mmCIF file of C-alpha atoms and ligand atoms in Angstrom:
data_model
loop_
_atom_site.group_PDB
_atom_site.id
_atom_site.type_symbol
_atom_site.label_atom_id
_atom_site.label_comp_id
_atom_site.label_asym_id
_atom_site.label_seq_id
_atom_site.Cartn_x
_atom_site.Cartn_y
_atom_site.Cartn_z
ATOM 1 C CA MET R 1 -83.473 261.605 154.153
ATOM 2 C CA SER R 2 -79.749 262.125 154.475
ATOM 3 C CA ASP R 3 -78.095 259.111 155.966
ATOM 4 C CA GLU R 4 -74.521 259.996 155.041
ATOM 5 C CA THR R 5 -72.203 262.267 156.958
ATOM 6 C CA HIS R 6 -72.270 265.797 155.523
ATOM 7 C CA PRO R 7 -69.794 265.849 152.606
ATOM 8 C CA GLU R 8 -68.525 269.317 153.542
ATOM 9 C CA ARG R 9 -67.899 268.286 157.149
ATOM 10 C CA PRO R 10 -64.863 266.007 157.541
ATOM 11 C CA ALA R 11 -65.394 263.036 159.856
ATOM 12 C CA ILE R 12 -63.918 263.432 163.321
ATOM 13 C CA ALA R 13 -60.897 261.140 163.536
ATOM 14 C CA LEU R 14 -60.495 258.437 166.174
ATOM 15 C CA PRO R 15 -58.259 259.838 168.924
ATOM 16 C CA GLU R 16 -54.899 258.051 169.089
ATOM 17 C CA GLU R 17 -55.516 257.028 172.708
ATOM 18 C CA PHE R 18 -58.359 254.675 171.630
ATOM 19 C CA ARG R 19 -55.901 252.750 169.420
ATOM 20 C CA ARG R 20 -53.385 252.483 172.249
ATOM 21 C CA VAL R 21 -55.926 250.926 174.641
ATOM 22 C CA GLY R 22 -57.213 248.599 171.893
ATOM 23 C CA ALA R 23 -60.856 249.739 172.089
ATOM 24 C CA PRO R 24 -62.986 247.237 170.058
ATOM 25 C CA LEU R 25 -65.599 247.940 167.389
ATOM 26 C CA VAL R 26 -69.051 246.925 168.650
ATOM 27 C CA SER R 27 -72.037 245.942 166.504
ATOM 28 C CA GLU R 28 -74.605 248.597 165.687
ATOM 29 C CA GLU R 29 -78.340 248.753 165.113
ATOM 30 C CA PRO R 30 -80.022 251.355 162.905
ATOM 31 C CA VAL R 31 -82.785 253.574 164.344
ATOM 32 C CA PRO R 32 -84.139 255.212 161.180
ATOM 33 C CA GLN R 33 -87.405 256.512 162.712
ATOM 34 C CA CYS R 34 -87.691 259.447 165.101
ATOM 35 C CA PRO R 35 -88.407 258.009 168.585
ATOM 36 C CA VAL R 36 -90.648 261.015 169.390
ATOM 37 C CA CYS R 37 -92.757 261.688 166.253
ATOM 38 C CA GLU R 38 -91.958 258.582 164.168
ATOM 39 C CA GLY R 39 -90.814 260.824 161.320
ATOM 40 C CA GLY R 40 -88.442 259.208 158.817
ATOM 41 C CA SER R 41 -86.466 262.269 157.715
ATOM 42 C CA HIS R 42 -83.434 263.546 159.619
ATOM 43 C CA HIS R 43 -80.065 265.225 159.212
ATOM 44 C CA PRO R 44 -76.670 264.779 160.938
ATOM 45 C CA TYR R 45 -76.414 266.635 164.253
ATOM 46 C CA ALA R 46 -73.134 265.668 165.945
ATOM 47 C CA GLU R 47 -70.683 262.802 166.074
ATOM 48 C CA GLY R 48 -67.997 261.490 168.356
ATOM 49 C CA TYR R 49 -66.550 258.649 170.377
ATOM 50 C CA ASP R 50 -66.862 257.172 173.849
ATOM 51 C CA TYR R 51 -64.625 259.919 175.235
ATOM 52 C CA GLU R 52 -65.526 259.097 178.824
ATOM 53 C CA LEU R 53 -64.844 255.358 179.088
ATOM 54 C CA MET R 54 -63.257 254.372 175.723
ATOM 55 C CA THR R 55 -65.335 251.137 175.738
ATOM 56 C CA CYS R 56 -65.416 251.013 171.918
ATOM 57 C CA ALA R 57 -63.777 252.626 168.906
ATOM 58 C CA ASN R 58 -66.940 253.187 166.822
ATOM 59 C CA ARG R 59 -67.603 256.691 165.547
ATOM 60 C CA TRP R 60 -71.162 257.396 166.730
ATOM 61 C CA ARG R 61 -73.546 259.895 165.245
ATOM 62 C CA PHE R 62 -76.523 261.835 166.540
ATOM 63 C CA VAL R 63 -79.180 262.834 164.018
ATOM 64 C CA GLN R 64 -81.946 265.409 164.303
ATOM 65 C CA CYS R 65 -85.546 264.895 163.134
ATOM 66 C CA ASP R 66 -86.530 267.249 160.304
ATOM 67 C CA ALA R 67 -90.097 267.359 161.635
ATOM 68 C CA CYS R 68 -89.944 267.672 165.452
ATOM 69 C CA ARG R 69 -86.213 268.515 165.999
ATOM 70 C CA HIS R 70 -85.662 265.575 168.352
ATOM 71 C CA VAL R 71 -82.065 264.283 168.488
ATOM 72 C CA TRP R 72 -81.161 260.596 168.759
ATOM 73 C CA LEU R 73 -78.249 258.222 168.251
ATOM 74 C CA HIS R 74 -78.485 256.500 164.853
ATOM 75 C CA PRO R 75 -77.211 253.867 164.582
ATOM 76 C CA ARG R 76 -76.842 252.902 168.218
ATOM 77 C CA PRO R 77 -75.043 250.004 169.927
ATOM 78 C CA ALA R 78 -76.809 246.646 169.456
ATOM 79 C CA ILE R 79 -78.549 245.371 172.610
ATOM 80 C CA ALA R 80 -76.020 242.493 172.743
ATOM 81 C CA GLU R 81 -73.264 245.091 173.321
ATOM 82 C CA LEU R 82 -74.766 246.619 176.468
ATOM 83 C CA SER R 83 -72.319 244.814 178.740
ATOM 84 C CA THR R 84 -69.442 246.308 176.729
ATOM 85 C CA ILE R 85 -70.687 249.904 176.723
ATOM 86 C CA TYR R 86 -71.799 249.655 180.384
ATOM 87 C CA PRO R 87 -68.703 247.981 181.877
ATOM 88 C CA PRO R 88 -68.903 246.521 185.416
ATOM 89 C CA HIS R 89 -67.313 249.601 186.956
ATOM 90 C CA TYR R 90 -69.940 251.899 185.384
ATOM 91 C CA TYR R 91 -72.317 251.781 188.358
ATOM 92 C CA ALA R 92 -69.581 252.007 190.962
ATOM 93 C CA TYR R 93 -68.428 255.028 189.047
ATOM 94 C CA ASN R 94 -71.788 256.768 189.552
ATOM 95 C CA TYR R 95 -71.356 256.503 193.266
ATOM 96 C CA ALA R 96 -67.894 258.030 193.118
ATOM 97 C CA ALA R 97 -69.439 261.252 194.448
ATOM 98 C CA LYS R 98 -68.190 259.746 197.714
ATOM 99 C CA ILE R 99 -64.766 261.122 196.838
ATOM 100 C CA SER R 100 -65.512 264.406 198.557
ATOM 101 C CA PRO R 101 -67.736 264.938 201.596
ATOM 102 C CA ILE R 102 -68.235 268.565 200.527
ATOM 103 C CA ALA R 103 -69.485 267.483 197.096
ATOM 104 C CA VAL R 104 -71.825 264.994 198.772
ATOM 105 C CA LYS R 105 -73.257 267.708 201.065
ATOM 106 C CA ALA R 106 -73.740 270.065 198.143
ATOM 107 C CA LYS R 107 -75.487 267.336 196.155
ATOM 108 C CA GLN R 108 -77.805 266.567 199.071
ATOM 109 C CA TRP R 109 -78.681 270.237 199.335
ATOM 110 C CA LEU R 110 -79.461 270.455 195.606
ATOM 111 C CA ASP R 111 -81.482 267.211 195.769
ATOM 112 C CA ARG R 112 -83.571 268.444 198.699
ATOM 113 C CA GLY R 113 -84.455 271.634 196.837
ATOM 114 C CA LYS R 114 -85.358 269.646 193.731
ATOM 115 C CA MET R 115 -87.636 267.230 195.644
ATOM 116 C CA ARG R 116 -89.336 270.044 197.568
ATOM 117 C CA GLY R 117 -90.230 271.678 194.266
ATOM 118 C CA ILE R 118 -91.613 268.434 192.829
ATOM 119 C CA VAL R 119 -93.671 267.492 195.887
ATOM 120 C CA GLY R 120 -94.995 271.079 196.018
ATOM 121 C CA ALA R 121 -96.347 270.745 192.474
ATOM 122 C CA LEU R 122 -98.371 267.665 193.493
ATOM 123 C CA GLY R 123 -100.487 269.848 195.790
ATOM 124 C CA ARG R 124 -101.290 267.024 198.234
ATOM 125 C CA PRO R 125 -99.189 264.838 200.541
ATOM 126 C CA PRO R 126 -97.732 261.953 198.471
ATOM 127 C CA ARG R 127 -98.862 258.482 199.583
ATOM 128 C CA SER R 128 -97.037 256.503 196.933
ATOM 129 C CA TYR R 129 -93.856 256.982 194.971
ATOM 130 C CA LEU R 130 -91.665 255.411 192.305
ATOM 131 C CA ASP R 131 -88.102 256.368 191.402
ATOM 132 C CA ILE R 132 -87.046 254.941 188.037
ATOM 133 C CA GLY R 133 -83.276 254.483 188.234
ATOM 134 C CA CYS R 134 -83.307 254.626 192.033
ATOM 135 C CA GLY R 135 -79.567 253.956 192.534
ATOM 136 C CA ASP R 136 -78.748 253.681 196.222
ATOM 137 C CA GLY R 137 -82.315 254.702 197.124
ATOM 138 C CA ARG R 138 -81.639 258.199 198.414
ATOM 139 C CA PHE R 139 -84.912 259.558 196.985
ATOM 140 C CA LEU R 140 -86.887 256.584 198.339
ATOM 141 C CA LYS R 141 -85.526 257.502 201.763
ATOM 142 C CA SER R 142 -86.344 261.190 201.418
ATOM 143 C CA MET R 143 -89.925 260.335 200.382
ATOM 144 C CA GLU R 144 -90.194 257.993 203.359
ATOM 145 C CA ALA R 145 -89.256 260.964 205.538
ATOM 146 C CA LEU R 146 -92.141 262.846 203.871
ATOM 147 C CA GLY R 147 -94.595 260.132 204.892
ATOM 148 C CA VAL R 148 -94.659 257.659 201.988
ATOM 149 C CA PRO R 149 -94.970 254.171 203.536
ATOM 150 C CA LYS R 150 -92.441 251.554 202.456
ATOM 151 C CA GLU R 151 -95.113 249.285 200.951
ATOM 152 C CA SER R 152 -95.931 251.941 198.347
ATOM 153 C CA ASN R 153 -92.379 253.308 197.980
ATOM 154 C CA TYR R 154 -90.953 251.782 194.783
ATOM 155 C CA GLY R 155 -87.562 251.846 193.115
ATOM 156 C CA LEU R 156 -86.398 250.330 189.831
ATOM 157 C CA GLU R 157 -82.719 249.933 189.016
ATOM 158 C CA LEU R 158 -80.828 247.694 186.609
ATOM 159 C CA ASP R 159 -78.325 246.446 189.164
ATOM 160 C CA GLU R 160 -79.364 243.758 191.639
ATOM 161 C CA ARG R 161 -76.433 244.672 193.927
ATOM 162 C CA VAL R 162 -78.037 248.019 194.741
ATOM 163 C CA VAL R 163 -81.708 246.953 194.915
ATOM 164 C CA ALA R 164 -81.192 243.929 197.207
ATOM 165 C CA PRO R 165 -80.176 246.010 200.265
ATOM 166 C CA LEU R 166 -83.117 248.378 199.648
ATOM 167 C CA ARG R 167 -85.536 245.451 199.583
ATOM 168 C CA GLU R 168 -84.043 244.185 202.845
ATOM 169 C CA GLN R 169 -84.872 247.584 204.335
ATOM 170 C CA GLY R 170 -88.506 247.101 203.274
ATOM 171 C CA PHE R 171 -88.639 249.245 200.127
ATOM 172 C CA GLN R 172 -90.279 247.892 196.957
ATOM 173 C CA ALA R 173 -87.018 247.893 195.003
ATOM 174 C CA PHE R 174 -86.615 245.679 191.940
ATOM 175 C CA CYS R 175 -84.099 244.976 189.237
ATOM 176 C CA GLU R 176 -86.447 245.353 186.272
ATOM 177 C CA ARG R 177 -86.982 247.427 183.167
ATOM 178 C CA VAL R 178 -89.909 249.865 183.327
ATOM 179 C CA GLU R 179 -91.496 248.271 180.258
ATOM 180 C CA ASP R 180 -91.437 244.784 181.844
ATOM 181 C CA CYS R 181 -92.390 245.622 185.427
ATOM 182 C CA GLN R 182 -95.777 244.156 186.487
ATOM 183 C CA ARG R 183 -95.532 244.807 190.222
ATOM 184 C CA ILE R 184 -97.091 248.256 190.442
ATOM 185 C CA PRO R 185 -100.905 248.596 190.373
ATOM 186 C CA GLU R 186 -102.238 250.802 187.567
ATOM 187 C CA GLY R 187 -103.495 254.240 188.583
ATOM 188 C CA SER R 188 -101.842 253.965 191.999
ATOM 189 C CA LEU R 189 -98.877 256.352 192.118
ATOM 190 C CA ASP R 190 -98.923 259.973 193.304
ATOM 191 C CA LEU R 191 -95.418 260.705 192.156
ATOM 192 C CA ILE R 192 -92.896 259.203 189.746
ATOM 193 C CA THR R 193 -89.398 260.584 189.269
ATOM 194 C CA MET R 194 -86.878 259.667 186.609
ATOM 195 C CA PHE R 195 -83.619 261.576 186.908
ATOM 196 C CA HIS R 196 -81.150 261.182 184.046
ATOM 197 C CA VAL R 197 -82.580 257.901 182.797
ATOM 198 C CA ILE R 198 -84.846 258.669 179.823
ATOM 199 C CA GLU R 199 -81.869 259.570 177.629
ATOM 200 C CA HIS R 200 -80.540 255.992 178.120
ATOM 201 C CA VAL R 201 -83.645 254.032 177.070
ATOM 202 C CA ASP R 202 -84.339 252.661 173.575
ATOM 203 C CA ASP R 203 -88.007 253.664 173.430
ATOM 204 C CA PRO R 204 -88.723 256.724 175.600
ATOM 205 C CA ALA R 205 -92.370 256.879 174.469
ATOM 206 C CA SER R 206 -93.098 253.408 175.886
ATOM 207 C CA VAL R 207 -91.516 254.391 179.216
ATOM 208 C CA VAL R 208 -93.709 257.506 179.445
ATOM 209 C CA ARG R 209 -96.766 255.430 178.433
ATOM 210 C CA GLN R 210 -96.087 252.985 181.274
ATOM 211 C CA ALA R 211 -95.536 255.817 183.775
ATOM 212 C CA ALA R 212 -98.830 257.400 182.666
ATOM 213 C CA ARG R 213 -100.597 254.077 183.368
ATOM 214 C CA TRP R 214 -99.110 253.843 186.853
ATOM 215 C CA LEU R 215 -99.994 257.415 187.861
ATOM 216 C CA ALA R 216 -103.107 258.146 189.914
ATOM 217 C CA PRO R 217 -105.351 260.944 188.594
ATOM 218 C CA GLY R 218 -103.645 264.249 189.426
ATOM 219 C CA GLY R 219 -100.317 262.449 189.931
ATOM 220 C CA ILE R 220 -97.024 263.955 188.779
ATOM 221 C CA PHE R 221 -94.290 262.498 186.597
ATOM 222 C CA ALA R 222 -90.976 264.386 186.949
ATOM 223 C CA VAL R 223 -88.268 263.788 184.369
ATOM 224 C CA GLU R 224 -84.783 265.268 184.386
ATOM 225 C CA THR R 225 -82.573 264.934 181.317
ATOM 226 C CA PRO R 226 -79.735 266.750 179.511
ATOM 227 C CA ASN R 227 -80.846 269.876 177.639
ATOM 228 C CA ILE R 228 -79.552 270.269 174.077
ATOM 229 C CA ASP R 229 -80.831 273.844 174.160
ATOM 230 C CA SER R 230 -78.182 275.016 176.667
ATOM 231 C CA LEU R 231 -75.043 277.162 176.462
ATOM 232 C CA ASP R 232 -72.644 274.258 177.085
ATOM 233 C CA ALA R 233 -74.435 272.084 174.493
ATOM 234 C CA ARG R 234 -74.053 274.893 171.930
ATOM 235 C CA LEU R 235 -70.397 275.631 172.739
ATOM 236 C CA PHE R 236 -69.354 271.973 172.477
ATOM 237 C CA HIS R 237 -71.985 270.998 169.885
ATOM 238 C CA GLU R 238 -69.653 269.444 167.316
ATOM 239 C CA THR R 239 -68.430 266.489 169.374
ATOM 240 C CA TYR R 240 -67.242 267.132 172.937
ATOM 241 C CA TRP R 241 -70.404 268.065 174.868
ATOM 242 C CA GLY R 242 -70.475 266.094 178.144
ATOM 243 C CA GLY R 243 -74.259 265.633 177.841
ATOM 244 C CA TYR R 244 -73.770 263.385 174.785
ATOM 245 C CA HIS R 245 -72.265 260.634 176.969
ATOM 246 C CA ILE R 246 -71.578 258.728 173.718
ATOM 247 C CA PRO R 247 -72.694 255.956 173.134
ATOM 248 C CA ARG R 248 -74.854 255.590 176.263
ATOM 249 C CA HIS R 249 -77.247 258.495 175.644
ATOM 250 C CA TRP R 250 -79.646 257.422 172.897
ATOM 251 C CA ASN R 251 -82.149 260.304 173.014
ATOM 252 C CA LEU R 252 -81.436 263.980 173.630
ATOM 253 C CA PHE R 253 -84.222 266.398 174.440
ATOM 254 C CA ALA R 254 -85.065 270.076 174.522
ATOM 255 C CA ALA R 255 -88.082 271.394 176.430
ATOM 256 C CA ASP R 256 -90.373 271.213 173.363
ATOM 257 C CA THR R 257 -89.578 267.614 172.386
ATOM 258 C CA LEU R 258 -89.885 266.431 175.996
ATOM 259 C CA ALA R 259 -93.237 268.219 176.361
ATOM 260 C CA ARG R 260 -94.446 266.521 173.184
ATOM 261 C CA LEU R 261 -93.392 263.103 174.486
ATOM 262 C CA PHE R 262 -95.562 263.701 177.579
ATOM 263 C CA SER R 263 -98.607 265.101 175.802
ATOM 264 C CA ASP R 264 -98.573 262.273 173.232
ATOM 265 C CA GLN R 265 -99.149 259.909 176.190
ATOM 266 C CA GLY R 266 -101.911 262.017 177.746
ATOM 267 C CA LEU R 267 -99.833 263.817 180.391
ATOM 268 C CA GLN R 268 -99.991 267.613 180.717
ATOM 269 C CA PRO R 269 -96.646 269.391 181.147
ATOM 270 C CA VAL R 270 -97.143 271.742 184.107
ATOM 271 C CA ALA R 271 -93.656 273.100 184.880
ATOM 272 C CA THR R 272 -90.200 273.296 183.338
ATOM 273 C CA ARG R 273 -87.207 273.975 185.574
ATOM 274 C CA TYR R 274 -83.609 274.266 184.500
ATOM 275 C CA GLN R 275 -81.042 272.392 186.570
ATOM 276 C CA THR R 276 -77.304 272.667 187.061
ATOM 277 C CA GLY R 277 -74.969 270.382 185.177
ATOM 278 C CA HIS R 278 -71.429 270.701 186.497
ATOM 279 C CA SER R 279 -70.496 267.270 185.114
ATOM 280 C CA PHE R 280 -71.527 268.254 181.573
ATOM 281 C CA TRP R 281 -69.406 271.392 181.731
ATOM 282 C CA MET R 282 -66.468 269.519 183.210
ATOM 283 C CA TYR R 283 -66.631 266.614 180.763
ATOM 284 C CA SER R 284 -66.917 269.069 177.847
ATOM 285 C CA PHE R 285 -63.668 270.773 178.858
ATOM 286 C CA HIS R 286 -62.094 267.456 179.807
ATOM 287 C CA HIS R 287 -62.844 265.871 176.417
ATOM 288 C CA SER R 288 -61.707 268.873 174.391
ATOM 289 C CA LEU R 289 -58.411 269.101 176.324
ATOM 290 C CA ARG R 290 -57.709 265.377 176.291
ATOM 291 C CA TYR R 291 -58.667 264.607 172.690
ATOM 292 C CA GLY R 292 -58.283 267.973 170.929
ATOM 293 C CA ALA R 293 -55.798 268.827 168.163
ATOM 294 C CA THR R 294 -53.039 269.213 170.788
ATOM 295 C CA PRO R 295 -53.950 266.710 173.538
ATOM 296 C CA ARG R 296 -53.370 268.034 177.072
ATOM 297 C CA PRO R 297 -54.156 264.977 179.217
ATOM 298 C CA ARG R 298 -52.661 266.378 182.436
ATOM 299 C CA MET R 299 -54.710 269.550 182.239
ATOM 300 C CA ALA R 300 -57.779 267.480 181.231
ATOM 301 C CA LYS R 301 -57.585 265.560 184.537
ATOM 302 C CA TRP R 302 -58.437 268.748 186.430
ATOM 303 C CA PHE R 303 -61.793 268.775 184.649
ATOM 304 C CA ASP R 304 -62.699 265.153 185.318
ATOM 305 C CA PRO R 305 -65.896 265.284 187.455
ATOM 306 C CA VAL R 306 -64.591 262.149 189.196
ATOM 307 C CA GLY R 307 -61.451 263.120 191.042
ATOM 308 C CA GLY R 308 -60.981 266.491 189.330
ATOM 309 C CA PHE R 309 -60.480 269.882 190.899
ATOM 310 C CA LEU R 310 -63.304 270.474 193.395
ATOM 311 C CA PRO R 311 -63.476 274.288 193.029
ATOM 312 C CA PHE R 312 -64.240 273.788 189.309
ATOM 313 C CA LEU R 313 -67.138 271.547 190.263
ATOM 314 C CA ALA R 314 -68.437 274.147 192.697
ATOM 315 C CA GLY R 315 -67.783 276.931 190.196
ATOM 316 C CA PHE R 316 -69.752 275.336 187.356
ATOM 317 C CA THR R 317 -72.612 274.478 189.714
ATOM 318 C CA GLY R 318 -72.701 278.079 190.997
ATOM 319 C CA PHE R 319 -72.487 279.430 187.454
ATOM 320 C CA ASP R 320 -75.500 277.336 186.350
ATOM 321 C CA LYS R 321 -77.446 278.143 189.551
ATOM 322 C CA VAL R 322 -77.066 281.869 188.927
ATOM 323 C CA ARG R 323 -77.896 281.520 185.237
ATOM 324 C CA ALA R 324 -80.963 279.368 185.973
ATOM 325 C CA ALA R 325 -82.127 281.970 188.498
ATOM 326 C CA LEU R 326 -81.781 284.612 185.768
ATOM 327 C CA GLY R 327 -83.947 282.548 183.446
ATOM 328 C CA ALA R 328 -81.244 280.937 181.291
ATOM 329 C CA LYS R 329 -81.761 277.412 179.942
ATOM 330 C CA THR R 330 -78.998 275.475 181.687
ATOM 331 C CA SER R 331 -77.486 272.014 181.086
ATOM 332 C CA ALA R 332 -80.424 269.899 182.260
ATOM 333 C CA ILE R 333 -84.228 270.179 182.058
ATOM 334 C CA LEU R 334 -86.543 269.063 184.833
ATOM 335 C CA MET R 335 -90.091 268.825 183.487
ATOM 336 C CA LEU R 336 -93.156 267.995 185.534
ATOM 337 C CA ALA R 337 -96.236 266.540 183.860
ATOM 338 C CA ARG R 338 -99.603 265.786 185.425
ATOM 339 C CA LYS R 339 -102.074 263.043 184.721
ATOM 340 C CA PRO R 340 -105.477 264.731 184.265
ATOM 341 C CA GLU R 341 -108.031 264.192 187.057
HETATM 342 ZN ZN1 ZN O 401 -89.418 263.701 165.200
#
């Protein structure tokens, strides 16, 4: 076990900007065991700071399991610090796609294609659905359009302000953690989706276990998450990769570690699809320009996915679309797993 930073690799220094804004140090909690295989031996993988929101000045470190190659944040922020690392504007920020109607249209088009592919893999019309991390409920609404009745159309989200209006519309939307939710009958769901959530949770295996319990025989669990086995992750490996989302991403997957997480809970991986990740590309460039050896904050702004230069956004999306079509492993993995009949 190597718990110290590599002696030959100098620690990445705190960018000056963090000192200027007075970013605090938050308390940490060690995670010595691999969250996928429970192995106790790991090596340093990457380190960095909260380049996106500057909520804290801690230097965070990802480690990689010597046995299964899974990557996780160790130590990670203590649970008591969640309100610091997820500031009140964090959720609002996710909905900032509203900045450009063209970006919204493009996103809807990508989402429709993604959902068609998932529903197609089910092989029967879905009668029940759950979206873990349902946000404003756009996938609940698209599944309603595909015939899922509201009484079996569930959404979980950790912000009461977004679930309350969905409940008023008749959806089964609740502000609860997956692990604590008792409202969904076991063996009842045809389809569960979880887009860009699993990397945020403390115990991904328990989330998959719960999803496996909720699925009906033959049901599909679709999980989308950043892919550490991608070109952008390799180029910006050392510290600036946008997919790190330090310190809010606690587990980082590649196709093999995600497949193992599913099969350990009795689900069979049936398809792996690579998705576009314009925001990872843009944040990677943004962070390296803003915090690099010669900071270029004005140029960095062009690469901010929120309010940056729209043609870059379109360009990175197109670039990943083409590469995914050619069989490359792009910034995000979408894996579908089936509960055996
Ligand atoms: Zn492991």
